[in-house]
Short mmCIF file of C-alpha atoms and ligand atoms in Angstrom, two decimals:
data_model
loop_
_atom_site.label_atom_id
_atom_site.label_comp_id
_atom_site.label_asym_id
_atom_site.label_seq_id
_atom_site.Cartn_x
_atom_site.Cartn_y
_atom_site.Cartn_z
CA MET A 548 0.00 0.00 0.00
CA THR A 549 1.25 3.46 -0.79
CA ALA A 550 0.93 6.10 1.90
CA GLN A 551 -1.77 8.64 1.20
CA GLY A 552 -1.79 12.39 1.50
CA LEU A 553 1.95 13.09 1.26
CA ILE A 554 2.58 16.79 1.63
CA SER A 555 5.67 17.99 -0.18
CA ALA A 556 6.21 21.39 1.44
CA SER A 557 9.80 22.27 2.22
CA GLY A 558 9.25 22.45 5.95
CA ALA A 559 11.46 25.52 6.20
CA ASP A 560 8.82 27.57 7.98
CA LEU A 561 7.82 24.90 10.45
CA ASP A 562 8.39 25.41 14.13
CA ILE A 563 10.33 22.21 14.77
CA HIS A 564 13.52 23.09 16.57
CA SER A 565 16.76 21.29 15.84
CA GLY A 566 18.29 19.58 18.83
CA PRO A 567 21.12 17.37 19.93
CA ALA A 568 21.19 13.72 18.93
CA ALA A 569 18.52 11.91 20.94
CA VAL A 570 19.84 10.22 24.04
CA ALA A 571 17.25 10.99 26.70
CA PRO A 572 14.08 8.90 26.49
CA LEU A 573 11.46 10.29 24.15
CA TYR A 574 7.93 9.32 25.08
CA VAL A 575 4.73 9.24 23.09
CA SER A 576 3.40 12.11 25.24
CA GLN A 577 4.97 14.88 27.27
CA PRO A 578 2.86 16.97 29.62
CA LEU A 579 2.36 20.59 28.69
CA LEU A 580 3.33 22.38 31.91
CA PRO A 581 2.84 26.07 32.72
CA ASP A 582 5.61 28.40 33.79
CA GLN A 583 6.54 27.57 37.40
CA THR A 584 6.70 31.20 38.52
CA ALA A 585 3.21 31.81 37.19
CA LEU A 586 2.01 28.69 39.00
CA ASN A 587 3.63 29.91 42.23
CA SER A 588 1.45 33.01 42.24
CA TYR A 589 -1.63 30.77 42.08
CA ILE A 590 -0.24 28.56 44.83
CA GLU A 591 0.29 31.61 47.05
CA LYS A 592 -3.36 32.56 46.61
CA ILE A 593 -4.55 29.02 47.33
CA TRP A 594 -2.37 28.83 50.46
CA ALA A 595 -3.55 32.23 51.63
CA SER A 596 -7.22 31.36 51.23
CA LYS A 597 -6.79 27.78 52.49
CA TYR A 598 -9.56 26.84 50.07
CA VAL A 599 -8.10 23.85 48.23
CA THR A 600 -10.98 21.82 46.84
CA ASN A 601 -14.79 21.38 46.78
CA HIS A 602 -15.78 23.82 44.02
CA GLY A 603 -13.18 26.47 44.84
CA PRO A 604 -12.87 29.77 42.95
CA PHE A 605 -10.26 28.55 40.44
CA SER A 606 -12.29 25.50 39.43
CA LEU A 607 -15.36 27.72 39.00
CA GLU A 608 -13.36 30.19 36.91
CA LEU A 609 -11.97 27.37 34.78
CA GLU A 610 -15.46 25.97 34.21
CA ASP A 611 -16.70 29.38 33.07
CA ARG A 612 -13.78 29.84 30.71
CA LEU A 613 -14.19 26.35 29.27
CA ALA A 614 -17.93 26.80 28.74
CA ALA A 615 -17.23 30.01 26.81
CA LEU A 616 -14.40 28.48 24.79
CA LEU A 617 -16.40 25.39 23.87
CA HIS A 618 -19.69 27.23 23.26
CA VAL A 619 -21.74 25.10 25.66
CA PRO A 620 -24.03 26.11 28.53
CA THR A 621 -22.90 23.17 30.67
CA ALA A 622 -19.21 22.38 31.28
CA LYS A 623 -18.46 20.61 34.56
CA LEU A 624 -14.95 19.73 35.66
CA PHE A 625 -14.02 16.29 36.98
CA ASN A 626 -11.05 14.71 38.69
CA ASN A 627 -10.56 12.52 35.60
CA ALA A 628 -12.45 11.54 32.47
CA THR A 629 -13.23 8.04 33.70
CA ILE A 630 -15.39 9.43 36.51
CA GLY A 631 -16.75 11.92 33.97
CA LEU A 632 -17.84 9.02 31.75
CA LEU A 633 -19.48 7.25 34.69
CA VAL A 634 -21.47 10.37 35.48
CA ALA A 635 -22.34 11.15 31.85
CA LEU A 636 -23.92 7.71 31.52
CA LYS A 637 -25.61 8.00 34.92
CA LEU A 638 -27.10 11.36 33.96
CA PHE A 639 -29.58 9.82 31.53
CA GLU A 640 -30.94 7.16 33.91
CA LEU A 641 -30.58 4.43 31.30
CA PRO A 642 -32.53 1.27 32.22
CA PRO A 643 -30.33 -1.13 34.23
CA GLY A 644 -29.04 -3.96 32.04
CA SER A 645 -29.82 -2.10 28.83
CA GLU A 646 -27.31 -2.10 25.98
CA VAL A 647 -24.87 0.66 25.10
CA ILE A 648 -23.30 0.40 21.67
CA THR A 649 -19.62 1.27 21.60
CA THR A 650 -16.32 0.69 19.84
CA PRO A 651 -13.66 -1.84 20.81
CA MET A 652 -10.92 0.48 19.43
CA THR A 653 -10.56 2.63 22.54
CA PHE A 654 -9.01 2.84 26.00
CA ALA A 655 -10.37 0.48 28.65
CA ALA A 656 -12.14 3.34 30.46
CA THR A 657 -14.79 3.64 27.72
CA ALA A 658 -16.06 0.08 28.08
CA HIS A 659 -15.54 0.03 31.85
CA SER A 660 -17.73 3.09 32.34
CA ILE A 661 -20.61 1.20 30.70
CA ALA A 662 -20.12 -1.93 32.81
CA TRP A 663 -19.72 0.12 36.06
CA ASN A 664 -23.16 1.56 35.41
CA ASN A 665 -24.65 -1.95 35.25
CA LEU A 666 -25.19 -1.51 31.54
CA ARG A 667 -24.10 -3.93 28.84
CA PRO A 668 -21.50 -2.87 26.27
CA VAL A 669 -22.22 -4.03 22.74
CA PHE A 670 -19.14 -3.70 20.56
CA VAL A 671 -19.43 -2.77 16.92
CA ASP A 672 -16.90 -2.33 14.15
CA ILE A 673 -14.96 0.75 13.11
CA LYS A 674 -14.56 2.60 9.84
CA GLU A 675 -11.52 1.80 7.75
CA ASP A 676 -10.68 5.44 6.97
CA ASP A 677 -10.43 6.94 10.47
CA LEU A 678 -11.03 4.04 12.90
CA THR A 679 -14.06 5.73 14.51
CA ILE A 680 -17.25 3.75 15.14
CA ASP A 681 -19.02 2.63 11.94
CA PRO A 682 -22.62 3.94 11.85
CA GLU A 683 -23.63 1.01 9.61
CA ALA A 684 -22.45 -1.41 12.28
CA VAL A 685 -24.23 0.67 14.92
CA GLU A 686 -27.45 0.33 12.96
CA MET A 687 -26.98 -3.45 12.75
CA ALA A 688 -26.54 -3.62 16.53
CA ILE A 689 -29.59 -1.60 17.55
CA SER A 690 -32.20 -3.72 19.32
CA PRO A 691 -35.15 -3.06 21.66
CA ARG A 692 -32.62 -3.38 24.52
CA THR A 693 -30.40 -0.54 23.25
CA SER A 694 -30.48 2.64 25.31
CA ALA A 695 -27.43 4.61 24.15
CA ILE A 696 -24.48 4.94 21.84
CA LEU A 697 -21.12 5.73 23.42
CA ALA A 698 -18.94 6.78 20.48
CA VAL A 699 -15.26 7.77 20.73
CA HIS A 700 -13.48 10.52 18.79
CA VAL A 701 -10.49 8.24 18.81
CA TYR A 702 -7.03 9.84 18.16
CA GLY A 703 -8.91 13.13 17.77
CA CYS A 704 -10.71 11.88 14.62
CA ILE A 705 -14.29 13.04 14.87
CA CYS A 706 -17.03 10.41 14.52
CA ASP A 707 -19.57 10.55 11.71
CA HIS A 708 -21.84 12.69 13.87
CA GLY A 709 -24.46 13.26 11.17
CA ALA A 710 -25.12 9.53 10.75
CA LEU A 711 -24.96 8.76 14.48
CA GLN A 712 -27.31 11.61 15.33
CA ARG A 713 -29.84 10.37 12.76
CA LEU A 714 -29.73 6.85 14.26
CA ALA A 715 -30.02 8.15 17.82
CA HIS A 716 -32.98 10.31 16.89
CA LEU A 717 -34.74 7.56 14.90
CA HIS A 718 -34.43 4.99 17.70
CA GLY A 719 -34.76 7.30 20.71
CA LEU A 720 -31.22 6.65 21.93
CA LYS A 721 -28.85 8.83 23.92
CA LEU A 722 -25.72 9.76 21.99
CA ILE A 723 -22.74 10.28 24.26
CA TYR A 724 -19.24 11.04 23.06
CA ASP A 725 -16.05 9.94 24.72
CA ALA A 726 -14.10 12.98 23.58
CA ALA A 727 -11.03 12.17 25.71
CA HIS A 728 -8.77 12.82 22.67
CA ALA A 729 -10.73 15.65 21.12
CA PHE A 730 -10.28 18.83 23.15
CA GLY A 731 -9.93 21.73 20.73
CA ALA A 732 -11.40 19.81 17.78
CA TYR A 733 -14.15 21.20 15.56
CA TRP A 734 -16.77 19.47 13.43
CA ASN A 735 -18.24 21.61 10.65
CA GLY A 736 -16.95 24.69 12.45
CA CYS A 737 -18.58 23.77 15.73
CA PRO A 738 -16.64 22.71 18.86
CA VAL A 739 -17.15 18.99 19.41
CA ALA A 740 -18.27 19.66 22.99
CA SER A 741 -21.72 20.57 21.69
CA LEU A 742 -22.29 17.34 19.72
CA GLY A 743 -24.70 14.68 20.98
CA HIS A 744 -26.38 14.58 24.39
CA ALA A 745 -23.09 14.79 26.32
CA SER A 746 -19.33 14.76 25.72
CA VAL A 747 -16.52 13.79 28.05
CA PHE A 748 -12.97 15.16 27.74
CA SER A 749 -9.82 13.95 29.46
CA PHE A 750 -7.38 16.43 30.95
CA HIS A 751 -4.84 13.77 31.91
CA ALA A 752 -1.16 14.75 31.76
CA THR A 753 -0.81 12.93 28.43
CA LYS A 754 -3.46 15.17 26.83
CA LEU A 755 -2.59 18.35 24.95
CA PHE A 756 -4.69 20.47 27.30
CA ASN A 757 -4.19 18.99 30.74
CA THR A 758 -4.68 19.59 34.46
CA LEU A 759 -2.30 16.71 35.39
CA GLU A 760 -5.38 14.56 36.04
CA GLY A 761 -8.79 15.86 35.13
CA GLY A 762 -11.82 15.72 32.93
CA LEU A 763 -14.80 17.67 31.70
CA VAL A 764 -18.42 16.79 30.96
CA THR A 765 -20.26 19.07 28.56
CA THR A 766 -23.87 19.17 27.39
CA ASN A 767 -26.06 21.53 25.42
CA ARG A 768 -28.71 21.75 28.12
CA PRO A 769 -28.31 24.36 30.89
CA GLU A 770 -30.54 22.26 33.16
CA ASP A 771 -27.89 19.49 33.25
CA ARG A 772 -25.55 21.75 35.24
CA GLU A 773 -27.26 21.17 38.56
CA ARG A 774 -27.67 17.40 38.07
CA ILE A 775 -24.05 16.89 37.02
CA TYR A 776 -22.93 19.01 39.97
CA LEU A 777 -24.90 16.75 42.33
CA LEU A 778 -23.70 13.50 40.76
CA ARG A 779 -20.13 14.81 41.02
CA ASN A 780 -20.57 15.70 44.70
CA PHE A 781 -22.01 12.56 46.36
CA GLY A 782 -25.55 13.76 45.48
CA ILE A 783 -25.27 16.31 48.31
CA LYS A 784 -27.65 19.21 47.75
CA ASN A 785 -27.10 20.95 51.08
CA GLU A 786 -25.98 20.08 54.59
CA GLU A 787 -29.10 18.04 55.25
CA GLU A 788 -30.16 16.70 51.84
CA VAL A 789 -28.63 13.97 49.65
CA VAL A 790 -30.79 13.70 46.55
CA SER A 791 -29.02 11.29 44.20
CA VAL A 792 -26.49 8.46 44.22
CA GLY A 793 -23.46 10.57 43.47
CA ILE A 794 -19.74 9.99 43.48
CA ASN A 795 -16.72 12.13 44.32
CA GLY A 796 -15.59 13.58 41.00
CA LYS A 797 -14.40 17.02 42.10
CA MET A 798 -11.31 18.77 40.74
CA ASN A 799 -9.05 20.42 43.31
CA GLU A 800 -7.75 23.99 43.16
CA LEU A 801 -4.14 23.14 42.27
CA GLN A 802 -5.29 21.25 39.20
CA ALA A 803 -7.71 24.03 38.30
CA ALA A 804 -4.86 26.57 38.56
CA ILE A 805 -2.79 24.49 36.16
CA GLY A 806 -5.80 24.36 33.85
CA LEU A 807 -6.19 28.16 33.91
CA LEU A 808 -2.51 28.61 33.04
CA ASN A 809 -2.54 25.89 30.38
CA LEU A 810 -5.56 27.48 28.73
CA ASP A 811 -3.28 30.36 27.81
CA ILE A 812 -0.59 28.18 26.24
CA PHE A 813 -2.23 25.11 24.74
CA GLU A 814 -2.94 26.74 21.37
CA GLY A 815 0.79 27.45 21.01
CA GLU A 816 1.56 23.78 21.62
CA ARG A 817 -1.17 22.83 19.14
CA GLU A 818 0.42 24.99 16.45
CA LYS A 819 3.78 23.30 17.04
CA ARG A 820 2.14 19.90 16.71
CA LYS A 821 0.54 20.91 13.42
CA GLY A 822 4.04 21.61 12.12
CA LEU A 823 5.29 18.35 13.55
CA ARG A 824 2.45 16.43 11.87
CA GLN A 825 3.53 17.94 8.57
CA ARG A 826 7.17 16.95 9.19
CA TYR A 827 6.09 13.38 9.99
CA ARG A 828 4.24 13.36 6.66
CA GLN A 829 7.36 14.44 4.85
CA VAL A 830 9.55 11.91 6.62
CA LEU A 831 7.28 8.84 6.60
CA GLY A 832 4.65 9.66 4.00
CA GLY A 833 6.39 8.06 1.04
CA LEU A 834 7.09 4.71 2.67
CA ASP A 835 5.21 1.70 1.34
CA GLY A 836 2.89 0.21 3.92
CA VAL A 837 2.81 3.32 6.12
CA LEU A 838 -0.52 5.09 6.29
CA LEU A 839 -0.76 8.46 8.00
CA GLN A 840 -3.98 9.68 9.53
CA GLU A 841 -6.11 11.70 7.11
CA VAL A 842 -8.28 14.56 8.31
CA ALA A 843 -11.44 15.41 6.41
CA GLU A 844 -11.96 19.05 5.42
CA HIS A 845 -14.91 19.60 7.75
CA ILE A 846 -12.84 18.58 10.77
CA THR A 847 -10.23 20.53 12.72
CA GLN A 848 -8.02 18.01 14.45
CA SER A 849 -7.26 18.19 18.16
CA GLU A 850 -3.59 17.32 17.46
CA GLN A 851 -3.61 14.82 20.31
CA TYR A 852 -1.94 11.80 18.69
CA LEU A 853 0.24 11.03 15.68
CA LEU A 854 -1.14 7.73 14.49
CA VAL A 855 0.54 5.68 11.81
CA ARG A 856 -0.90 2.44 10.51
CA ILE A 857 1.53 -0.14 9.30
CA ASP A 858 0.03 -2.56 6.85
CA GLN A 859 2.02 -5.71 7.49
CA GLU A 860 0.09 -7.72 4.93
CA LYS A 861 1.00 -5.46 2.05
CA SER A 862 4.55 -4.47 2.92
CA ARG A 863 7.72 -5.81 4.49
CA LEU A 864 7.27 -3.52 7.51
CA ASN A 865 6.48 -5.05 10.89
CA ARG A 866 4.76 -2.86 13.49
CA ASP A 867 6.16 -4.64 16.54
CA GLU A 868 9.67 -4.70 15.10
CA ILE A 869 9.51 -0.96 14.46
CA LYS A 870 8.33 -0.33 18.02
CA LYS A 871 11.15 -2.50 19.40
CA LYS A 872 13.83 -0.86 17.28
CA LEU A 873 12.59 2.60 18.26
CA ALA A 874 12.75 1.59 21.93
CA GLU A 875 16.37 0.51 21.46
CA LYS A 876 16.99 4.15 20.52
CA GLN A 877 15.08 5.36 23.60
CA ILE A 878 12.07 6.37 21.51
CA PHE A 879 8.92 4.96 23.06
CA ALA A 880 5.99 4.64 20.68
CA ARG A 881 2.72 3.09 21.89
CA LYS A 882 0.30 0.61 20.33
CA TYR A 883 -2.86 2.57 21.20
CA PHE A 884 -5.15 0.58 21.01
CA TYR A 885 -3.78 -2.94 21.02
CA PRO A 886 -5.19 -5.08 22.48
CA ILE A 887 -8.73 -3.89 21.84
CA CYS A 888 -11.51 -4.03 24.45
CA THR A 889 -12.85 -7.41 23.26
CA ASP A 890 -9.40 -8.88 24.03
CA TYR A 891 -9.59 -7.76 27.68
CA GLU A 892 -10.56 -10.30 30.35
CA PRO A 893 -13.94 -8.70 31.27
CA PHE A 894 -15.11 -8.48 27.65
CA ARG A 895 -13.18 -11.38 26.13
CA ASN A 896 -14.86 -13.11 23.21
CA MET A 897 -17.75 -10.67 23.07
CA PRO A 898 -18.60 -10.33 19.38
CA ILE A 899 -17.82 -7.24 17.31
CA ILE A 900 -20.90 -6.60 15.19
CA SER A 901 -19.76 -5.80 11.66
CA LYS A 902 -20.82 -5.72 8.04
CA ARG A 903 -17.58 -7.61 7.30
CA ALA A 904 -16.81 -11.28 7.82
CA ARG A 905 -13.71 -10.20 9.74
CA PRO A 906 -14.31 -7.00 11.73
CA TYR A 907 -11.98 -4.24 10.66
CA ALA A 908 -11.04 -3.62 14.31
CA GLN A 909 -9.33 -7.03 14.28
CA VAL A 910 -7.21 -5.87 11.33
CA ALA A 911 -6.48 -2.35 12.55
CA LYS A 912 -5.33 -3.46 16.00
CA HIS A 913 -2.26 -5.04 14.38
CA GLN A 914 -1.49 -1.86 12.43
CA VAL A 915 -1.72 1.00 14.91
CA LEU A 916 1.30 2.78 16.34
CA CYS A 917 1.29 6.20 17.99
CA LEU A 918 4.59 8.02 17.58
CA PRO A 919 5.96 10.74 19.92
CA PHE A 920 3.87 13.82 19.29
CA HIS A 921 4.69 16.96 21.26
CA SER A 922 6.99 19.94 21.14
CA GLY A 923 9.84 17.92 22.69
CA VAL A 924 10.33 16.06 19.40
CA THR A 925 13.38 17.44 17.56
CA GLU A 926 14.68 17.09 14.00
CA ALA A 927 17.28 14.67 15.41
CA HIS A 928 14.47 12.49 16.75
CA LEU A 929 12.72 12.59 13.38
CA ASP A 930 15.93 11.47 11.68
CA LEU A 931 16.21 8.53 14.07
CA ILE A 932 12.56 7.58 13.58
CA ALA A 933 12.89 7.76 9.79
CA ALA A 934 16.04 5.63 9.89
CA VAL A 935 14.26 2.93 11.93
CA PHE A 936 11.30 2.83 9.53
CA GLN A 937 13.63 2.62 6.55
CA ALA A 938 15.73 -0.16 8.09
CA CYS A 939 12.85 -2.37 9.25
N1 LIG B 2318 -11.39 7.47 27.06
C1 LIG B 2318 -10.35 7.37 26.23
C2 LIG B 2318 -10.60 7.16 24.78
C3 LIG B 2318 -9.05 7.49 26.74
O1 LIG B 2318 -7.99 7.38 25.91
C4 LIG B 2318 -8.85 7.71 28.11
C5 LIG B 2318 -7.52 7.84 28.66
C6 LIG B 2318 -9.99 7.82 28.94
C7 LIG B 2318 -11.26 7.69 28.38
C8 LIG B 2318 -9.87 8.06 30.41
O2 LIG B 2318 -9.29 9.33 30.69
P1 LIG B 2318 -8.66 9.62 32.16
O3 LIG B 2318 -9.57 8.97 33.18
O4 LIG B 2318 -7.25 9.06 32.18
O5 LIG B 2318 -8.69 11.13 32.25
C9 LIG B 2318 -2.59 7.00 29.14
C10 LIG B 2318 -3.40 7.94 30.00
O6 LIG B 2318 -3.18 7.69 31.38
C11 LIG B 2318 -4.86 7.90 29.71
O7 LIG B 2318 -5.40 9.11 30.22
C12 LIG B 2318 -5.12 7.83 28.21
N2 LIG B 2318 -6.50 7.75 27.90
C13 LIG B 2318 -4.39 6.64 27.62
C14 LIG B 2318 -4.63 6.51 26.14
O8 LIG B 2318 -3.01 6.86 27.82
P2 LIG B 2318 -1.04 5.03 29.64
O9 LIG B 2318 -1.17 3.83 30.50
O10 LIG B 2318 -0.63 4.84 28.24
O11 LIG B 2318 -0.11 6.15 30.32
P3 LIG B 2318 1.43 6.15 30.62
O12 LIG B 2318 1.62 6.42 32.06
O13 LIG B 2318 2.08 4.93 30.07
O14 LIG B 2318 1.90 7.44 29.82
C15 LIG B 2318 2.25 7.43 28.46
C16 LIG B 2318 3.60 8.11 28.28
O15 LIG B 2318 3.48 9.48 28.61
C17 LIG B 2318 4.67 7.56 29.20
O16 LIG B 2318 5.39 6.59 28.50
C18 LIG B 2318 5.53 8.75 29.53
C19 LIG B 2318 4.66 9.95 29.27
N3 LIG B 2318 4.29 10.59 30.53
C20 LIG B 2318 3.24 10.08 31.26
C21 LIG B 2318 2.89 10.67 32.44
C22 LIG B 2318 1.73 10.11 33.24
C23 LIG B 2318 5.00 11.68 30.98
O17 LIG B 2318 5.96 12.11 30.32
N4 LIG B 2318 4.63 12.27 32.15
C24 LIG B 2318 3.61 11.82 32.91
O18 LIG B 2318 3.31 12.40 33.96
O19 LIG B 2318 -2.46 5.75 29.71
#
């Protein structure tokens, strides 16, 4: 297979700095961290007020800024996206034991959040072009027991929202997005936070916009604000009333302060990653058997991951060999997402509903490799990565 979408720009104007030959480990992700002095001034305020968690002023300010940035009336912070997913599913009071259609090509948290809610995950196949959930497979899986679709904007690729929305509407299903990889992405000019009935973002350290650990649940309905607040806070309404079965999903003030500072710098990091994506295209794009992620025109990518797919059936390249050889050079790529959810103990041997005899997820899981993608990647690293691909 020939790689698609090779861009032949010179690269001269890209913001990829040259650096010394790579010796220190280079990881798939590197946390974007704010200036320490700036953080100190927040810490001084937190220490002075002694208000460190439980809906403090910085978390409230961050929520307001995120709601404005993402154009949604409801944006509630969480201590991580996994708890955010639990709450997003809980919000809709789906019938216990009902089925939630999802993708196997995702992080464990997606499927676990369904099972933790006493709901049943039903796995369906993914699209060949961008590895997001296949609406045709979703349609095949819908039954009278289905209550929701939990779709994932995996690697920052945005799901076929038009088709999923139509299906959800037609069958009276909730459409919830695991948008852990999609902060800053747009679909048809609209921030992805406003798609579907709810979206959940991860602000883990490995995410472009991060609060070290953290998450965000967004919806288009202002009335969800109060209910999500309660579910996030043990269901406590006031000192004497507990009105729902809530959990502790609160974000503390230190994390919120990091979020406020990172809000000012994440677009700069995103721009650098756009340049880096282009350099990866130049370096790897012409290699047989290497497929770089394509982005449709109506989508603005989040620039969260640099996914390459290595087609081992049509070329001499071997994904695991490349990963091993990179590691020998202290470059640590990751096989997100291999194994897939249906390979995990709790979901093992559950079928993947597909229009194909062999679900495409079973093919793709042997192809995927996420390469280091952050502003710590230098030209020297790119040279090393290219040399490994060429030698394998
Ligand atoms: N839905 C989806 C689709 C997700 O991908 C995720 C999480 C979730 C839901 C749940 O979101 P959270 O509840 O986590 O907010 C990482 C992340 O921990 C996880 O957030 C992420 N997805 C998943 C895809 O990747 P690991 O096990 O790969 O992380 P780890 O520790 O191996 O980190 C990767 C590399 O990043 C390391 O090799 C080094 C570097 N790193 C990592 C950390 C933590 C640093 O340089 N500094 C650091 O502090 O799961």
